Short mmCIF file of C-alpha atoms in Angstrom, two decimals:
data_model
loop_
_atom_site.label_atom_id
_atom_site.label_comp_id
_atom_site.label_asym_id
_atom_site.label_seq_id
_atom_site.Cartn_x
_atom_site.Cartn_y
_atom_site.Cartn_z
CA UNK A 517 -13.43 1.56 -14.35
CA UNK A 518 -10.54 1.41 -11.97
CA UNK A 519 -7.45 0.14 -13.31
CA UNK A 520 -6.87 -2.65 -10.96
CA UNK A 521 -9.90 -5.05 -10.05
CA UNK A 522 -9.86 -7.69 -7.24
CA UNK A 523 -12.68 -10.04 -6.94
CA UNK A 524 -14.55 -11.20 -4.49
CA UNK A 525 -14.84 -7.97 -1.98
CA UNK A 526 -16.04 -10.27 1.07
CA UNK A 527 -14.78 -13.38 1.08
CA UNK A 528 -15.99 -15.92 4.43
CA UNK A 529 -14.47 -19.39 4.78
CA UNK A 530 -14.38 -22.22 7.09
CA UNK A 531 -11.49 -23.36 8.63
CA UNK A 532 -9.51 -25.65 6.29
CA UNK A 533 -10.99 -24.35 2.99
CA UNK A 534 -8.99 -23.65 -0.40
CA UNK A 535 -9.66 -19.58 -1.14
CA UNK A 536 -8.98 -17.76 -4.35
CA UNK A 537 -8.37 -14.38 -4.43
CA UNK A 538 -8.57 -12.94 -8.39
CA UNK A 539 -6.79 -9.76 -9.55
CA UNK A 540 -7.46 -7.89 -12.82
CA UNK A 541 -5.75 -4.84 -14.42
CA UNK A 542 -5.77 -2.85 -17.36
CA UNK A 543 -2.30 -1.23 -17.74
CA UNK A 544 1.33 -2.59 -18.84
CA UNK A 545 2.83 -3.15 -15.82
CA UNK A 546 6.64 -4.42 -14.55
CA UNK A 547 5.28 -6.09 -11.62
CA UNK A 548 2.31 -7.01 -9.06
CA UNK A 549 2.27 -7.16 -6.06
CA UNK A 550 0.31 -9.22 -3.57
CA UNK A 551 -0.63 -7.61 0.28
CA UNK A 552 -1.88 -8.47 3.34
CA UNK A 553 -3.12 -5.76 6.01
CA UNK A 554 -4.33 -6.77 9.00
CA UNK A 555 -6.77 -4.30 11.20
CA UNK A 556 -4.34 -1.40 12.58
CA UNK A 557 -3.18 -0.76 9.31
CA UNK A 558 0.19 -2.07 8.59
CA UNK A 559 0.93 -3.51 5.18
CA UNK A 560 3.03 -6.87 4.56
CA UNK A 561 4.45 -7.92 1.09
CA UNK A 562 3.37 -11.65 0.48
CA UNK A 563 4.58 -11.61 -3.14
CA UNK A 564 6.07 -9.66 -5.94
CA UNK A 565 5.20 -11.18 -9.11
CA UNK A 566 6.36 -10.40 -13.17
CA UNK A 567 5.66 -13.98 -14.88
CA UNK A 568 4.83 -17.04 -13.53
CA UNK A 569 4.06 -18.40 -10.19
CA UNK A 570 5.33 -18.41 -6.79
CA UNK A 571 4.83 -20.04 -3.47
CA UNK A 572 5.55 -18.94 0.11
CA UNK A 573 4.12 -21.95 3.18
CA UNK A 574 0.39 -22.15 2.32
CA UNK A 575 0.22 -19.21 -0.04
CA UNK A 576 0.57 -19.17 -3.93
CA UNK A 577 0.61 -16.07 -6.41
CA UNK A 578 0.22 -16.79 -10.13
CA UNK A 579 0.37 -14.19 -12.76
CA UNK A 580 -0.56 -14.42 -16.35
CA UNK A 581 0.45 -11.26 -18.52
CA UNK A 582 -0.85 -11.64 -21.47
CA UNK A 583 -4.16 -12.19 -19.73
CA UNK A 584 -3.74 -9.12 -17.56
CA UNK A 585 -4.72 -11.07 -14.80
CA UNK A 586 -3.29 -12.51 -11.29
CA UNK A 587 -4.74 -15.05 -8.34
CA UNK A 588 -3.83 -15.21 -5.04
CA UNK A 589 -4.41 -19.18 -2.93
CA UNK A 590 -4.68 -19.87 0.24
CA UNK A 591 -3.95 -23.27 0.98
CA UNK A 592 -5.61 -24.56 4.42
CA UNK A 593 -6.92 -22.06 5.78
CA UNK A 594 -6.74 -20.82 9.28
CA UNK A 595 -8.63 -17.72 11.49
CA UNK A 596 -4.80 -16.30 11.08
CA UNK A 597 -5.34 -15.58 7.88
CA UNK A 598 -8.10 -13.47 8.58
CA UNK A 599 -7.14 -10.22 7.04
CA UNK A 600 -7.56 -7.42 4.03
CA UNK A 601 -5.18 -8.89 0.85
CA UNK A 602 -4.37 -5.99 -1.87
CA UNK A 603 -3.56 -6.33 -5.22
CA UNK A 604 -1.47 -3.25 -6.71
CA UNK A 605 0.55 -3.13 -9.68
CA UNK A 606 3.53 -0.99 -10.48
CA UNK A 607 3.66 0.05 -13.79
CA UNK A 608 6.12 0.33 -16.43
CA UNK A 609 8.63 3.67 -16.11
CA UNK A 610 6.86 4.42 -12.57
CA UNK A 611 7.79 4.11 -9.47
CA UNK A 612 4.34 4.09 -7.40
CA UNK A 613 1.72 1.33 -7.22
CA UNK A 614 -2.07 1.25 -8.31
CA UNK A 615 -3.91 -0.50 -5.92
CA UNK A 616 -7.08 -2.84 -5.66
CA UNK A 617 -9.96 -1.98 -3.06
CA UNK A 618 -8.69 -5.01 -1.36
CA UNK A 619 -10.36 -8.53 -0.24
CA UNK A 620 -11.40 -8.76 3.33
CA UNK A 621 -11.08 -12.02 3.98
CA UNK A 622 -12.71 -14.05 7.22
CA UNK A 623 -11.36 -17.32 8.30
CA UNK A 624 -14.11 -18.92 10.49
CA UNK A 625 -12.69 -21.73 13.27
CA UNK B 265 13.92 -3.72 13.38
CA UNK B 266 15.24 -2.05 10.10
CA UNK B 267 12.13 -2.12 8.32
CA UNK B 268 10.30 1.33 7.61
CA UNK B 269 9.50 2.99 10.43
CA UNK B 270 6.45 5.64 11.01
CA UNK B 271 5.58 8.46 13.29
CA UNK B 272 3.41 8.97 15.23
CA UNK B 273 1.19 5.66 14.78
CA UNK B 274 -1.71 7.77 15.35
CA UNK B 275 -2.54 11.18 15.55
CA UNK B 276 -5.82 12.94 16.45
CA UNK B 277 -6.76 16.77 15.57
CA UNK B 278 -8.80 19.45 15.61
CA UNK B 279 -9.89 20.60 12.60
CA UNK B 280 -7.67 23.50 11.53
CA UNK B 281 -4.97 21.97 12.90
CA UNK B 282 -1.57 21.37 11.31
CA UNK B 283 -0.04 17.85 11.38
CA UNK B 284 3.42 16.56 10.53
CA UNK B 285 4.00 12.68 9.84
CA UNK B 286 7.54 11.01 9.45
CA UNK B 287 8.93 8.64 7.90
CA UNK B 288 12.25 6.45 8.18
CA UNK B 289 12.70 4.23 5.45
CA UNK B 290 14.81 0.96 4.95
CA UNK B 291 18.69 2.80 5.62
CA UNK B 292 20.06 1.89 1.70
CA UNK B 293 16.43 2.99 -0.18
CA UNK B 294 16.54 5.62 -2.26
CA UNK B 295 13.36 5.77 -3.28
CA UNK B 296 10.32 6.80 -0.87
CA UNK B 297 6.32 7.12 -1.60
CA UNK B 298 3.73 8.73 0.33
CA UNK B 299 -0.09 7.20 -0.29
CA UNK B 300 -3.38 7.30 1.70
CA UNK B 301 -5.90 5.28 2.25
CA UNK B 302 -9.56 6.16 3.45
CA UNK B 303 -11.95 3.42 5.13
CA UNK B 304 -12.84 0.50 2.66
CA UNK B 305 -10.50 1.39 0.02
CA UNK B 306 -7.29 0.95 -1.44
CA UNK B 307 -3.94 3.25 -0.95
CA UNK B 308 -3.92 6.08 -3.37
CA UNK B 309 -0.75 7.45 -4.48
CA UNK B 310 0.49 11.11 -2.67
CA UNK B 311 3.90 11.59 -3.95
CA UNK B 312 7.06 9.82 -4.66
CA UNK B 313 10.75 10.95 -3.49
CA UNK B 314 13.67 9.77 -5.34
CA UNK B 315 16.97 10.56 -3.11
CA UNK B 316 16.28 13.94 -1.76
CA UNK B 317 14.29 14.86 -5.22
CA UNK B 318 10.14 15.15 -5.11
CA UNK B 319 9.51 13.85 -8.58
CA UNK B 320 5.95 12.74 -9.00
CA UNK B 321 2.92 14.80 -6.93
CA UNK B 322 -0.53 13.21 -6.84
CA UNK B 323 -3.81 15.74 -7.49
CA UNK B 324 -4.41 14.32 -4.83
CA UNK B 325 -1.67 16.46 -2.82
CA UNK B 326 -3.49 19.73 -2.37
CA UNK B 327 -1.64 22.61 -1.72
CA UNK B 328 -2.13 21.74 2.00
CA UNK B 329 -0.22 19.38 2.01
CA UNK B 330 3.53 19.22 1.45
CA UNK B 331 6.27 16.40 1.49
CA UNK B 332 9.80 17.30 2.39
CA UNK B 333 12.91 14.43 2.28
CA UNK B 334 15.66 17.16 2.70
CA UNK B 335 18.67 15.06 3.08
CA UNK B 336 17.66 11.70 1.04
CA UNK B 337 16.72 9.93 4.25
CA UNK B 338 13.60 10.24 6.97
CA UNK B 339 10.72 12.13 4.46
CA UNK B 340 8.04 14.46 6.52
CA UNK B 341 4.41 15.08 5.10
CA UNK B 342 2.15 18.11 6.30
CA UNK B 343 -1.08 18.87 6.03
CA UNK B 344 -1.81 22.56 7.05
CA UNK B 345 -5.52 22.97 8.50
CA UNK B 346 -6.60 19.66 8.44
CA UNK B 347 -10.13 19.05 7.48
CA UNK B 348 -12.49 15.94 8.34
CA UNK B 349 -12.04 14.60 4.83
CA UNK B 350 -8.24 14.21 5.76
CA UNK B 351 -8.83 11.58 8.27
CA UNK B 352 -6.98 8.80 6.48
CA UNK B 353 -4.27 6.02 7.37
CA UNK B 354 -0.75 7.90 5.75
CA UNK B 355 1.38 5.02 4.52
CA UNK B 356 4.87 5.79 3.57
CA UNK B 357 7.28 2.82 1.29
CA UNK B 358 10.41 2.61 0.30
CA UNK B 359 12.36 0.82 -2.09
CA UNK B 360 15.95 0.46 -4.26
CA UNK B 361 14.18 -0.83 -7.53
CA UNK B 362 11.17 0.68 -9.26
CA UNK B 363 9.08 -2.22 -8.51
CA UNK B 364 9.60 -3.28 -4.85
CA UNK B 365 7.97 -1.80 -2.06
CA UNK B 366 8.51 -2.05 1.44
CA UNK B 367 5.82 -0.69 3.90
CA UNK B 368 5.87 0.90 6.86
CA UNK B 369 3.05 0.48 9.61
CA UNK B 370 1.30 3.60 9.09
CA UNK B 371 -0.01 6.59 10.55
CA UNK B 372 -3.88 7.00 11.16
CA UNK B 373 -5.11 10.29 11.41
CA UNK B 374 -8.04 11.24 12.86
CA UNK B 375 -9.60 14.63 12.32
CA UNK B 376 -12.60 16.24 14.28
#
């Protein structure tokens, strides 16, 4: 079992449409992070998380660490958001993340 | 732009080939990770720099590959006689706390 689980894999939406992205792990952890990578590779931070909840435009991250588990919204969605999003946690005393398989997610016009 | 910087963006070889990849990171991080990432999956973890020190090494880091960062700054990873199962997108961080990380754009590799 992999130590970080995102759920779904695919994910296809209509313009417009709420989306939920869900992140599990198994590990103590100091933070999670929330990426986006868009095809050609390049990673962007859209959230670093340890408690609570946080909000950037149409995005929202939520964490809850006692249930090990984290969600990333999408708010209106738009083809721009077409992309891969990653969940990978950094764990306590480390330095390097453990990443999710990643959520491709398709914004339809 | 003073965000982490990679080179070459993409890099195709012949098998048996050696490859270098570099990697500037943000100019005040001390701290600087190597991962990889095949097609469909997630980075996996390479190796971790802290200054000019190498202190973590993935199994994944055969002993063809090496990671250098000789003066706490730009890092350089090569792979000596690449194989097909290297072909990978090489993504290098960086970051001043433990639990940031700052990405650079990558370097795809394509061996064949």
């Amino acid at each position: 079992k992999n130590e970080v689980e995102q759920s779904p894999q695919n994910l296809t939406a209509q313009e417009g449409e709420f989306i939920t992205i869900n992140c599990s792990y198994s590990v103590g952890i100091s933070a999670l992070h929330w990426l986006q990578q868009h095809p050609g590779g390049g990673i962007v931070s859209l959230f670093m998380l340890s408690s609570g909840k946080k909000k950037h435009g149409r995005l929202i991250a939520t964490i809850n660490i006692q249930e090990k588990h984290s969600s990333l919204h999408i708010t209106a969605s738009h083809p721009r958001d077409s992309a891969v999003y990653i969940c990978a946690v950094c764990m306590y005393r480390q330095g390097n993340l453990i990443f999710g398989k990643g959520t491709k997610l398709s914004v339809k016009p | 732009d003073t965000g982490v910087s990679q080179d070459p963006r993409h890099k195709i070889t012949k098998r048996g080939q050696n490859v270098t990849f570099r990697c500037d990171p943000i100019s005040e991080h001390n701290r600087l990770y190597w991962y990889r990432q095949t097609l469909g999956q997630g980075p996996e973890f390479l190796t971790y720099f802290q200054n000019e020190a190498q202190l973590e090494k993935s199994r994944l880091l055969s002993d063809r590959f090496s990671a250098e960062r000789p003066k706490g700054s730009f890092s350089t990873l090569e792979i000596q006689h690449t194989e097909q199962g290297d072909s990978a997108m090489y993504l290098c961080a960086s970051s001043l706390y433990t639990f940031e990380a700052f990405f650079g754009q990558g370097t795809r590799l394509t061996v064949v």
